[in-house]
Short mmCIF file of C-alpha atoms in Angstrom, two decimals:
data_model
loop_
_atom_site.label_atom_id
_atom_site.label_comp_id
_atom_site.label_asym_id
_atom_site.label_seq_id
_atom_site.Cartn_x
_atom_site.Cartn_y
_atom_site.Cartn_z
CA MET C 12 144.59 198.11 72.22
CA ARG C 13 140.93 199.17 71.87
CA TYR C 14 139.62 201.58 69.20
CA GLU C 15 136.71 204.00 69.71
CA ASP C 16 134.14 201.52 68.19
CA GLY C 17 135.16 198.93 70.81
CA ARG C 18 137.17 196.59 68.65
CA SER C 19 140.59 195.17 69.25
CA LYS C 20 143.49 196.25 67.14
CA GLN C 21 143.35 192.88 65.46
CA HIS C 22 139.63 193.00 64.93
CA ALA C 23 139.90 196.46 63.49
CA SER C 24 141.82 195.36 60.50
CA VAL C 25 138.69 193.50 59.50
CA LYS C 26 136.61 195.11 56.78
CA ASP C 27 133.17 196.21 57.96
CA HIS C 28 130.07 197.07 55.92
CA ARG C 29 126.91 198.51 56.97
CA ALA C 30 123.54 197.79 55.42
CA THR C 31 122.61 199.93 52.32
CA THR C 32 119.78 200.25 50.05
CA ALA C 33 121.79 202.44 47.50
CA PRO C 34 121.28 201.12 43.92
CA PHE C 35 124.32 200.12 41.77
CA PRO C 36 123.73 201.12 38.17
CA PHE C 37 125.93 198.34 36.81
CA LEU C 38 123.90 195.74 38.45
CA VAL C 39 121.33 195.82 35.67
CA VAL C 40 123.64 195.76 32.85
CA VAL C 41 124.23 192.00 32.76
CA THR C 42 120.57 190.85 31.82
CA THR C 43 120.41 193.39 29.14
CA VAL C 44 123.48 192.40 27.52
CA LEU C 45 123.02 188.66 27.82
CA SER C 46 119.30 188.22 26.92
CA PRO C 47 120.10 187.88 23.17
CA VAL C 48 123.14 185.50 23.72
CA PHE C 49 121.12 182.94 25.63
CA GLY C 50 118.98 182.37 22.72
CA HIS C 51 121.96 181.80 20.41
CA ASN C 52 124.25 179.47 22.44
CA LYS C 53 123.21 178.41 26.00
CA CYS C 54 126.54 176.75 26.70
CA ASN C 55 128.59 179.71 25.70
CA SER C 56 126.28 182.10 27.20
CA LEU C 57 126.56 180.51 30.67
CA GLN C 58 130.27 180.87 30.69
CA ILE C 59 129.90 184.53 29.78
CA PHE C 60 127.33 184.91 32.40
CA LYS C 61 129.63 183.37 35.10
CA LYS C 62 132.50 185.70 34.06
CA LYS C 63 130.27 188.74 34.15
CA LYS C 64 128.81 187.78 37.52
CA LYS C 65 132.25 187.61 38.91
CA LYS C 66 133.23 190.81 37.54
CA LYS C 67 129.99 192.31 38.92
CA GLU C 68 130.61 190.90 42.37
CA LYS C 69 134.15 192.48 42.43
CA ALA C 70 132.86 195.61 41.36
CA VAL C 71 130.27 195.64 44.09
CA ARG C 72 133.02 194.83 46.78
CA VAL C 73 135.27 197.52 45.40
CA HIS C 74 132.21 200.03 45.60
CA LEU C 75 131.57 199.07 49.30
CA LYS C 76 135.13 199.28 50.27
CA GLU C 77 135.34 202.86 48.71
CA LYS C 78 132.10 203.78 50.59
CA SER C 79 133.53 202.38 53.83
CA MET C 80 136.57 204.43 53.47
CA GLU C 81 134.58 207.65 52.74
CA SER C 82 132.47 207.05 56.03
CA LYS C 83 135.48 206.18 58.06
CA ASP C 84 134.80 209.03 60.57
CA CYS C 85 131.37 207.75 61.22
CA SER C 86 132.11 204.11 61.38
CA SER C 87 134.61 204.76 64.05
CA ASN C 88 131.63 205.52 66.13
CA PHE C 89 129.35 202.40 66.71
CA ALA C 90 126.14 204.36 67.50
CA CYS C 91 126.06 206.88 64.74
CA ALA C 92 126.19 204.10 62.09
CA LEU C 93 123.11 202.16 63.32
CA GLU C 94 119.91 201.74 61.66
CA TYR C 95 116.99 199.53 62.71
CA GLN C 96 113.96 197.69 61.37
CA THR C 97 110.79 197.81 63.53
CA GLY C 98 108.34 195.25 64.82
CA ILE C 99 108.20 191.93 66.84
CA GLY C 100 107.30 188.66 65.51
CA ASN C 101 106.97 189.64 61.95
CA HIS C 102 109.16 188.55 59.10
CA PHE C 103 112.24 190.78 58.42
CA SER C 104 114.88 190.89 55.67
CA SER C 105 117.97 192.99 55.19
CA GLU C 106 121.04 192.98 53.02
CA ALA C 107 124.37 194.89 53.32
CA ILE C 108 124.86 194.44 49.62
CA VAL C 109 121.94 195.06 47.26
CA GLY C 110 121.18 191.78 45.65
CA ALA C 111 122.67 189.56 48.29
CA LEU C 112 119.37 188.05 49.35
CA PRO C 113 118.24 185.02 47.04
CA GLN C 114 114.89 185.66 45.41
CA GLY C 115 112.20 183.12 45.11
CA GLN C 116 113.86 180.34 47.24
CA ASN C 117 116.09 180.05 50.53
CA SER C 118 118.79 177.80 49.37
CA PRO C 119 119.80 178.16 45.69
CA LEU C 120 122.59 176.00 44.13
CA ILE C 121 124.77 179.13 44.07
CA CYS C 122 123.84 181.95 46.40
CA PRO C 123 124.38 185.58 45.12
CA PHE C 124 127.98 186.75 45.47
CA GLY C 125 129.08 183.04 46.39
CA LEU C 126 127.56 183.29 49.88
CA TYR C 127 126.66 180.23 51.92
CA ALA C 128 123.03 179.62 52.86
CA GLU C 129 122.59 178.61 56.56
CA GLN C 130 119.27 178.44 58.55
CA ILE C 131 119.02 178.92 62.29
CA SER C 132 115.87 177.37 63.85
CA GLY C 133 114.46 178.74 67.05
CA THR C 134 111.63 176.08 67.12
CA SER C 135 111.02 172.58 65.71
CA PHE C 136 110.40 172.36 62.13
CA THR C 137 106.91 171.11 62.66
CA SER C 138 105.81 173.87 65.15
CA PRO C 139 102.57 175.38 64.22
CA ARG C 140 103.12 178.26 61.74
CA LYS C 141 102.00 181.01 64.27
CA LEU C 142 104.77 179.75 66.61
CA ASN C 143 107.48 178.66 64.16
CA GLN C 144 110.55 180.76 64.22
CA ARG C 145 113.53 180.56 61.97
CA SER C 146 115.87 182.69 59.78
CA TRP C 147 118.06 182.34 56.89
CA LEU C 148 121.51 183.71 57.06
CA TYR C 149 123.69 184.14 53.86
CA ARG C 150 127.36 184.39 54.99
CA ILE C 151 130.71 184.55 53.63
CA LYS C 152 131.83 181.21 55.48
CA PRO C 153 129.45 179.01 57.29
CA SER C 154 129.40 178.88 60.97
CA VAL C 155 130.54 175.20 61.01
CA THR C 156 133.94 176.05 59.93
CA HIS C 157 135.72 175.84 63.33
CA GLU C 158 137.88 173.50 65.35
CA PRO C 159 136.22 171.04 67.76
CA PHE C 160 134.77 172.47 70.95
CA ARG C 161 136.83 171.96 74.29
CA PRO C 162 135.90 172.71 77.75
CA ARG C 163 137.02 176.35 78.53
CA ILE C 164 139.86 176.73 80.93
CA PRO C 165 139.75 178.10 83.53
CA ARG C 166 136.23 176.74 84.18
CA HIS C 167 133.55 179.22 84.98
CA GLU C 168 132.24 178.05 88.31
CA MET C 169 129.16 180.33 88.64
CA LEU C 170 126.86 179.43 85.92
CA VAL C 171 123.93 177.00 86.47
CA SER C 172 121.34 175.75 83.83
CA GLU C 173 120.15 172.65 85.83
CA PHE C 174 118.83 173.38 89.22
CA ASN C 175 119.06 170.58 91.90
CA GLN C 176 120.26 169.94 95.46
CA SER C 177 123.83 169.53 94.36
CA ASN C 178 124.28 172.97 93.15
CA SER C 179 121.56 175.26 94.61
CA SER C 180 119.38 175.61 97.63
CA ALA C 181 115.63 176.07 98.35
CA THR C 182 114.55 178.92 100.81
CA PRO C 183 111.24 180.49 101.47
CA THR C 184 113.11 183.54 103.21
CA GLN C 185 112.74 186.98 101.58
CA LEU C 186 116.11 187.89 100.14
CA ARG C 187 117.63 191.13 99.01
CA TRP C 188 121.01 191.96 97.56
CA LYS C 189 122.82 195.35 97.66
CA PRO C 190 124.45 196.63 94.36
CA VAL C 191 127.35 194.54 93.42
CA GLU C 192 130.60 196.39 92.91
CA ILE C 193 132.34 196.42 89.66
CA PRO C 194 135.45 194.14 89.69
CA GLU C 195 138.96 195.85 89.60
CA ALA C 196 140.50 192.86 87.63
CA PRO C 197 139.84 192.83 83.81
CA THR C 198 136.58 191.22 83.41
CA ASP C 199 134.37 191.04 80.27
CA PHE C 200 130.81 190.09 79.90
CA ILE C 201 131.54 186.34 79.84
CA ASP C 202 133.62 186.29 82.96
CA GLY C 203 131.40 188.71 84.80
CA LEU C 204 128.33 186.55 84.19
CA TYR C 205 126.89 184.66 87.28
CA THR C 206 123.67 182.84 88.22
CA ILE C 207 121.55 184.00 91.18
CA CYS C 208 118.74 181.42 91.12
CA GLY C 209 116.56 179.39 88.69
CA ALA C 210 114.40 176.37 88.23
CA GLY C 211 114.17 173.47 85.75
CA SER C 212 116.73 172.34 83.26
CA SER C 213 118.12 173.52 79.91
CA TYR C 214 118.57 169.69 79.17
CA LEU C 215 114.76 169.26 79.64
CA ARG C 216 113.95 172.30 77.78
CA HIS C 217 111.77 173.88 80.50
CA GLY C 218 112.75 176.26 83.16
CA PHE C 219 114.53 179.65 83.76
CA ALA C 220 117.68 181.18 85.22
CA ILE C 221 118.27 184.73 86.60
CA HIS C 222 121.80 185.97 86.16
CA MET C 223 123.58 189.37 86.88
CA TYR C 224 126.86 190.43 85.30
CA THR C 225 129.42 193.06 86.05
CA ALA C 226 132.09 193.88 83.35
CA ASN C 227 134.77 196.40 82.89
CA LYS C 228 136.24 195.65 79.47
CA SER C 229 134.95 194.66 76.15
CA MET C 230 135.26 191.18 74.55
CA GLU C 231 138.24 190.77 72.41
CA ASN C 232 138.59 188.45 69.37
CA SER C 233 135.72 186.25 70.78
CA ALA C 234 131.91 185.80 70.51
CA PHE C 235 129.46 184.19 72.99
CA CYS C 236 126.72 181.68 72.07
CA ASN C 237 124.10 180.43 74.39
CA ALA C 238 122.82 177.09 73.45
CA ASP C 239 120.68 176.65 76.53
CA GLY C 240 118.04 179.37 76.06
CA ASP C 241 117.01 183.05 75.19
CA PHE C 242 118.87 185.99 77.04
CA LEU C 243 116.72 189.11 78.23
CA ILE C 244 119.41 191.53 79.14
CA VAL C 245 118.61 194.54 81.37
CA PRO C 246 121.44 196.94 81.55
CA GLN C 247 121.47 199.01 84.76
CA LYS C 248 124.89 200.64 84.47
CA GLY C 249 126.76 201.45 81.39
CA SER C 250 125.72 201.05 77.67
CA LEU C 251 126.21 197.90 75.67
CA TRP C 252 127.21 197.66 72.01
CA ILE C 253 126.21 194.29 70.93
CA THR C 254 127.27 192.84 67.61
CA THR C 255 125.16 189.85 66.35
CA GLU C 256 125.00 187.82 63.19
CA CYS C 257 121.94 189.93 62.08
CA GLY C 258 123.72 193.15 62.84
CA ARG C 259 124.59 195.64 65.55
CA LEU C 260 122.46 197.08 68.48
CA GLN C 261 123.21 199.75 71.16
CA VAL C 262 121.53 199.16 74.49
CA CYS C 263 121.56 201.73 77.12
CA PRO C 264 120.23 201.60 80.84
CA GLY C 265 116.39 202.05 80.42
CA GLU C 266 116.26 199.62 77.42
CA ILE C 267 116.28 195.84 77.05
CA VAL C 268 117.66 193.45 74.50
CA ILE C 269 116.61 189.89 73.73
CA LEU C 270 119.19 187.57 72.28
CA PRO C 271 117.56 184.38 71.18
CA GLN C 272 119.12 180.91 71.66
CA GLY C 273 121.98 180.00 69.45
CA PHE C 274 122.93 183.40 68.06
CA ARG C 275 126.54 184.48 68.37
CA PHE C 276 127.15 187.91 69.78
CA ALA C 277 130.01 190.15 71.17
CA VAL C 278 129.65 192.81 73.81
CA ASP C 279 131.73 195.97 73.76
CA LEU C 280 131.48 198.72 76.57
CA PRO C 281 131.74 202.24 75.26
CA ASP C 282 130.83 203.82 78.58
CA GLY C 283 133.33 201.73 80.51
CA PRO C 284 132.16 199.39 83.49
CA SER C 285 128.72 197.99 83.13
CA ARG C 286 126.40 196.15 85.42
CA GLY C 287 122.87 194.55 84.84
CA TYR C 288 120.48 191.69 85.22
CA ILE C 289 119.54 188.76 82.83
CA ALA C 290 116.70 186.43 82.60
CA GLU C 291 117.24 183.14 80.54
CA ILE C 292 114.48 180.94 79.53
CA PHE C 293 114.69 177.45 78.47
CA GLY C 294 112.56 175.83 75.78
CA THR C 295 110.31 178.67 74.66
CA HIS C 296 110.50 182.33 73.60
CA LEU C 297 109.20 185.68 74.75
CA GLN C 298 106.16 187.32 73.16
CA LEU C 299 103.89 190.10 73.66
CA PRO C 300 101.08 189.58 76.15
CA ASP C 301 97.48 189.35 75.16
CA LEU C 302 95.72 192.83 76.02
CA GLY C 303 92.22 191.30 76.67
CA PRO C 304 89.71 193.96 77.74
CA ILE C 305 92.44 196.72 77.30
CA GLY C 306 91.81 196.40 73.62
CA ALA C 307 93.96 196.86 70.49
CA ASN C 308 96.39 199.35 71.92
CA GLY C 309 98.50 200.00 75.11
CA LEU C 310 101.42 198.51 76.96
CA ALA C 311 104.42 197.68 74.69
CA ALA C 312 103.53 198.61 70.94
CA PRO C 313 104.96 196.35 68.31
CA ARG C 314 106.40 199.17 66.29
CA ASP C 315 108.58 200.27 69.09
CA PHE C 316 110.66 197.00 69.11
CA LEU C 317 113.89 197.37 67.02
CA VAL C 318 115.76 194.79 64.99
CA PRO C 319 119.28 195.27 63.51
CA VAL C 320 119.91 195.57 59.86
CA ALA C 321 122.52 193.36 58.07
CA TRP C 322 126.25 194.29 58.81
CA TYR C 323 129.35 192.06 58.22
CA GLU C 324 133.01 191.75 58.58
CA ASP C 325 134.98 190.31 55.99
CA GLY C 326 138.73 189.10 56.57
CA SER C 327 141.18 187.11 58.41
CA CYS C 328 140.78 186.89 62.41
CA PRO C 329 143.39 184.38 63.45
CA GLY C 330 142.61 182.67 66.67
CA TYR C 331 139.12 184.06 66.88
CA THR C 332 137.43 182.24 69.70
CA ILE C 333 133.73 180.98 70.01
CA VAL C 334 132.60 180.67 73.41
CA GLN C 335 129.49 178.37 73.81
CA LYS C 336 127.37 177.91 76.99
CA TYR C 337 125.97 174.45 76.74
CA GLY C 338 124.22 172.82 79.68
CA GLY C 339 125.47 175.69 82.00
CA GLU C 340 129.11 174.80 81.00
CA LEU C 341 131.35 176.88 78.81
CA PHE C 342 133.25 175.50 75.76
CA THR C 343 135.40 177.06 73.24
CA ALA C 344 136.31 176.60 69.55
CA LYS C 345 138.79 178.30 67.46
CA GLN C 346 138.36 179.68 63.92
CA ASP C 347 140.14 182.04 61.56
CA PHE C 348 137.31 184.46 60.77
CA SER C 349 134.59 186.72 62.44
CA PRO C 350 131.26 185.05 62.95
CA PHE C 351 129.70 188.36 62.11
CA ASN C 352 130.09 187.67 58.24
CA VAL C 353 126.39 187.54 57.37
CA VAL C 354 125.96 189.80 54.37
CA ALA C 355 122.10 189.31 54.17
CA TRP C 356 119.54 187.50 56.07
CA HIS C 357 115.74 187.16 56.24
CA GLY C 358 113.36 185.55 58.99
CA ASN C 359 111.33 186.06 62.14
CA TYR C 360 113.96 184.56 64.60
CA VAL C 361 116.15 187.63 65.46
CA PRO C 362 117.61 189.65 68.29
CA TYR C 363 115.70 192.80 69.27
CA LYS C 364 115.57 195.63 71.68
CA TYR C 365 113.06 197.74 73.37
CA ASP C 366 113.14 201.26 75.05
CA LEU C 367 111.24 200.97 78.28
CA SER C 368 110.25 204.60 78.19
CA LYS C 369 108.05 204.00 75.29
CA PHE C 370 105.73 201.61 77.43
CA CYS C 371 102.26 202.89 77.78
CA PRO C 372 101.07 201.77 81.29
CA TYR C 373 97.55 201.38 82.61
CA ASN C 374 96.30 201.99 86.09
CA THR C 375 93.39 202.22 88.25
CA VAL C 376 91.54 205.46 88.10
CA LEU C 377 89.26 205.23 90.88
CA MET C 378 90.03 202.69 93.75
CA ASP C 379 92.31 199.94 94.69
CA HIS C 380 95.72 199.01 93.39
CA SER C 381 96.03 196.98 90.11
CA ASP C 382 97.71 193.78 89.87
CA PRO C 383 101.36 194.01 88.65
CA SER C 384 100.48 191.91 85.57
CA ILE C 385 98.82 195.03 84.07
CA ASN C 386 102.44 196.31 83.44
CA THR C 387 103.81 193.26 81.57
CA VAL C 388 106.00 193.99 78.71
CA LEU C 389 106.99 190.55 77.47
CA THR C 390 105.78 187.08 78.51
CA ALA C 391 107.22 183.46 77.96
CA PRO C 392 103.87 181.40 78.35
CA THR C 393 103.47 177.88 79.43
CA ASP C 394 100.98 175.22 77.95
CA LYS C 395 98.58 176.29 80.79
CA PRO C 396 96.49 179.51 79.88
CA GLY C 397 97.42 182.57 81.77
CA VAL C 398 100.50 180.98 83.44
CA ALA C 399 103.88 182.23 82.55
CA LEU C 400 107.17 180.35 82.56
CA LEU C 401 108.52 183.98 82.86
CA ASP C 402 106.85 187.40 82.68
CA PHE C 403 108.96 190.61 82.40
CA VAL C 404 107.08 193.35 84.19
CA ILE C 405 108.14 197.01 84.71
CA PHE C 406 107.03 199.78 87.21
CA PRO C 407 107.62 202.97 85.12
CA PRO C 408 106.70 206.58 85.78
CA ARG C 409 103.02 206.99 86.08
CA TRP C 410 100.21 208.78 87.92
CA LEU C 411 98.57 207.43 91.03
CA VAL C 412 95.02 208.82 91.57
CA ALA C 413 93.00 206.14 93.35
CA GLU C 414 90.63 207.48 96.00
CA HIS C 415 90.40 206.09 99.57
CA THR C 416 93.02 203.59 98.72
CA PHE C 417 96.26 202.24 100.03
CA ARG C 418 98.29 203.31 96.83
CA PRO C 419 101.66 201.40 97.20
CA PRO C 420 101.70 197.73 96.14
CA TYR C 421 99.48 195.66 98.63
CA TYR C 422 100.82 192.99 101.18
CA HIS C 423 100.96 189.76 99.18
CA ARG C 424 101.53 186.06 99.08
CA ASN C 425 101.91 184.82 95.49
CA CYS C 426 101.82 181.45 93.88
CA MET C 427 104.34 182.86 91.41
CA THR C 428 107.97 183.87 92.32
CA GLU C 429 108.96 187.38 92.04
CA PHE C 430 112.67 188.64 91.33
CA MET C 431 112.76 192.38 91.31
CA GLY C 432 115.60 194.83 90.19
CA LEU C 433 115.99 198.46 90.02
CA ILE C 434 117.50 200.41 87.16
CA TYR C 435 117.26 204.02 88.55
CA GLY C 436 115.41 205.97 90.90
CA GLY C 437 113.66 204.49 93.88
CA TYR C 438 110.82 201.93 94.30
CA GLU C 439 107.51 203.01 95.75
CA ALA C 440 107.15 200.15 98.23
CA LYS C 441 110.64 200.27 99.62
CA ALA C 442 111.65 203.69 101.37
CA ASP C 443 115.12 202.34 102.28
CA GLY C 444 117.58 199.61 101.31
CA PHE C 445 116.42 198.92 97.76
CA HIS C 446 119.01 200.80 95.58
CA PRO C 447 119.71 200.88 91.64
CA GLY C 448 121.77 197.74 90.92
CA GLY C 449 120.29 195.77 93.78
CA ALA C 450 117.75 192.81 93.71
CA SER C 451 115.31 190.90 95.75
CA LEU C 452 113.69 187.57 95.61
CA HIS C 453 110.23 186.73 97.11
CA SER C 454 109.65 183.14 96.28
CA CYS C 455 106.39 181.16 96.06
CA MET C 456 103.97 182.04 98.91
CA THR C 457 106.54 184.10 100.79
CA PRO C 458 104.88 187.12 102.22
CA HIS C 459 106.05 190.52 100.94
CA GLY C 460 104.99 194.20 100.71
CA PRO C 461 105.74 197.80 101.55
CA ASP C 462 108.21 198.29 104.36
CA THR C 463 107.40 200.07 107.69
CA LYS C 464 108.24 203.54 106.57
CA THR C 465 106.28 203.34 103.38
CA TYR C 466 103.26 202.09 105.25
CA GLU C 467 103.31 204.68 107.99
CA ALA C 468 103.88 207.58 105.53
CA THR C 469 101.06 206.36 103.25
CA ILE C 470 98.64 206.21 106.23
CA ALA C 471 99.64 209.60 107.42
CA LEU C 472 98.61 211.13 104.31
CA GLY C 473 95.09 210.06 104.95
CA ASN C 474 92.28 209.93 102.38
CA GLU C 475 92.82 213.54 101.14
CA ALA C 476 95.89 212.54 99.33
CA GLY C 477 95.61 214.08 95.67
CA PRO C 478 96.83 212.85 92.49
CA HIS C 479 100.64 211.87 92.67
CA ARG C 480 103.00 211.27 89.87
CA ILE C 481 105.90 208.64 90.49
CA ALA C 482 108.78 209.96 88.40
CA ASP C 483 112.42 209.34 87.69
CA THR C 484 112.18 205.59 88.34
CA MET C 485 112.30 202.30 86.50
CA ALA C 486 112.06 199.08 88.55
CA PHE C 487 111.14 195.72 86.90
CA MET C 488 110.27 192.16 87.90
CA PHE C 489 110.92 188.73 86.63
CA GLU C 490 108.05 186.63 87.51
CA SER C 491 107.79 182.84 87.20
CA CYS C 492 105.44 180.00 87.97
CA LEU C 493 108.40 177.84 88.85
CA ILE C 494 109.81 177.68 92.40
CA PRO C 495 113.48 178.77 92.26
CA ARG C 496 116.56 177.37 93.89
CA VAL C 497 119.18 179.71 94.80
CA CYS C 498 122.95 179.56 94.14
CA PRO C 499 125.38 179.16 97.09
CA TRP C 500 127.51 182.11 95.97
CA ALA C 501 124.37 184.29 95.92
CA LEU C 502 123.38 183.26 99.48
CA GLU C 503 127.02 183.82 100.71
CA SER C 504 127.50 186.94 98.83
CA PRO C 505 129.05 189.90 100.70
CA PHE C 506 126.24 191.95 99.15
CA MET C 507 123.56 190.04 100.74
CA ASP C 508 121.34 192.19 102.95
CA HIS C 509 121.03 190.03 105.98
CA ASP C 510 118.83 192.76 107.66
CA TYR C 511 116.22 192.77 104.91
CA TYR C 512 113.62 191.29 107.21
CA GLN C 513 113.85 194.30 109.66
CA CYS C 514 112.18 196.50 107.28
CA TRP C 515 108.71 194.87 108.11
CA ILE C 516 109.44 194.17 112.02
CA GLY C 517 108.46 197.74 112.84
CA LEU C 518 104.89 197.17 111.42
CA LYS C 519 102.54 197.43 114.50
CA SER C 520 98.96 196.59 115.12
CA HIS C 521 96.49 199.43 114.30
CA PHE C 522 93.53 197.10 115.15
CA SER C 523 90.73 199.09 117.06
CA GLY C 524 88.06 196.47 117.10
CA LEU C 525 87.84 196.45 120.90
CA SER C 526 87.16 200.23 121.11
CA ILE C 527 84.49 200.73 118.42
CA ASN C 528 82.35 203.68 118.93
CA GLU C 529 79.20 204.76 117.36
CA ASP C 530 81.13 207.26 115.12
CA SER C 531 83.42 204.53 113.64
CA ARG C 532 80.38 202.26 113.01
CA ASP C 533 79.16 204.74 110.46
CA LEU C 534 82.43 204.87 108.45
CA GLN C 535 83.42 202.60 105.63
CA ASN C 536 86.85 203.08 103.70
CA GLY C 537 87.05 206.48 105.61
CA LYS C 538 83.87 207.76 104.18
CA PRO C 539 80.35 208.15 105.97
CA ILE C 540 77.98 205.41 105.06
CA GLU C 541 74.47 206.55 103.97
CA ARG C 542 71.62 204.84 105.74
#
């Protein structure tokens, strides 16, 4: 049985608390009463302090429980209760109970309200300060409180995190997939996840994987943890309600969410069936690209990234299952409580989301077609300047105004690999065959570009084509410097478009070099040459 907020009947019995900044008058009483006592008898005053502290903590919990009851109508709706912090890469802090965050240190002998301090590190301890990522979580029970991990049965056969000849194939052929149908059998986010292609190895901490998912039911009494790398999730159909250890996020088609390596999360489906794309990166993290000559503003603005606020569940959850992806394999461990029991946290290693409609695109205003890198939202850099392990690039609504220019994307052979998806609308370089929910893969140095219909329609407009606005579309690209190997189930998929190559076969020669006349000699780019 599922409730409106996506939780199971068993899960719904767990108390939940939203972040609040409302002050509690009784919190300041303790120091006022005890200050003279400490000067008289330190031993006796310590006992009094502990008793009063327990009494205060109990009062806070009662207050929060009453507040939760009062807002029952709103809390049954996941979305209406959500608040966010803004920014990317900065230091955040949040507490669901005022005073839950320790002051002046990260790991005191006794944390406020009897919480456990636990650090999650996204980088090595000695990484340079500008790259160092970690957060401190203050939780009711530590995450270590679980039974031993065991291989998940039945085994998930369609996840890969180490790409080699035994589990994937190399092909330079242009590949395209039609939208995958949502399964009829009950399938949650974990079971609906499958790998398309990738390169490198999560064991070696270098590489990437591209997955897709289809799901028709929410996760029940379980949470997922990816120990291999960071997930960048791009929903295409159906919203996601994602509960993490830092709080909750609602992610709709047209938005993305980044779930860093190691965080536990659960996915609910408020709209029913869902489908989408995922990029996974090993050994590094995504960041905003440098803007270079663009200046200080433009592309994705830091203030438009949203980070959850603290929210927690407190209570018994018998048989709760942690599903961990480790080396591309799934393992499970049982525990008797929800992993979303973090009452407060602070740090810069956090899940976050971004609305793609807020992206500020740049484009040419006179001639030629800009390189797609101008539309980079996030990048995962390598040690080589300007070379990305993975770029996330979008093709949003925008104006095309270039004069005497072939405006669609140019024909191209690229040292990088390009995986494309379509969230909604159409894509300017493909008149047919590329549909929302579909995908294409153009590997290193494999030729690609506009299909025949797009080319002919563009040429037919001539040089007098006025400004044109591309509207109601959102395509994207995962681009990597690594050469991917493709999984067998992707190559053998019934949704593989085996006729993809046909979209270019109709391109014919327009060469007129053997019939040059005097008039054509005086034209350049369709304009008369002044002599």
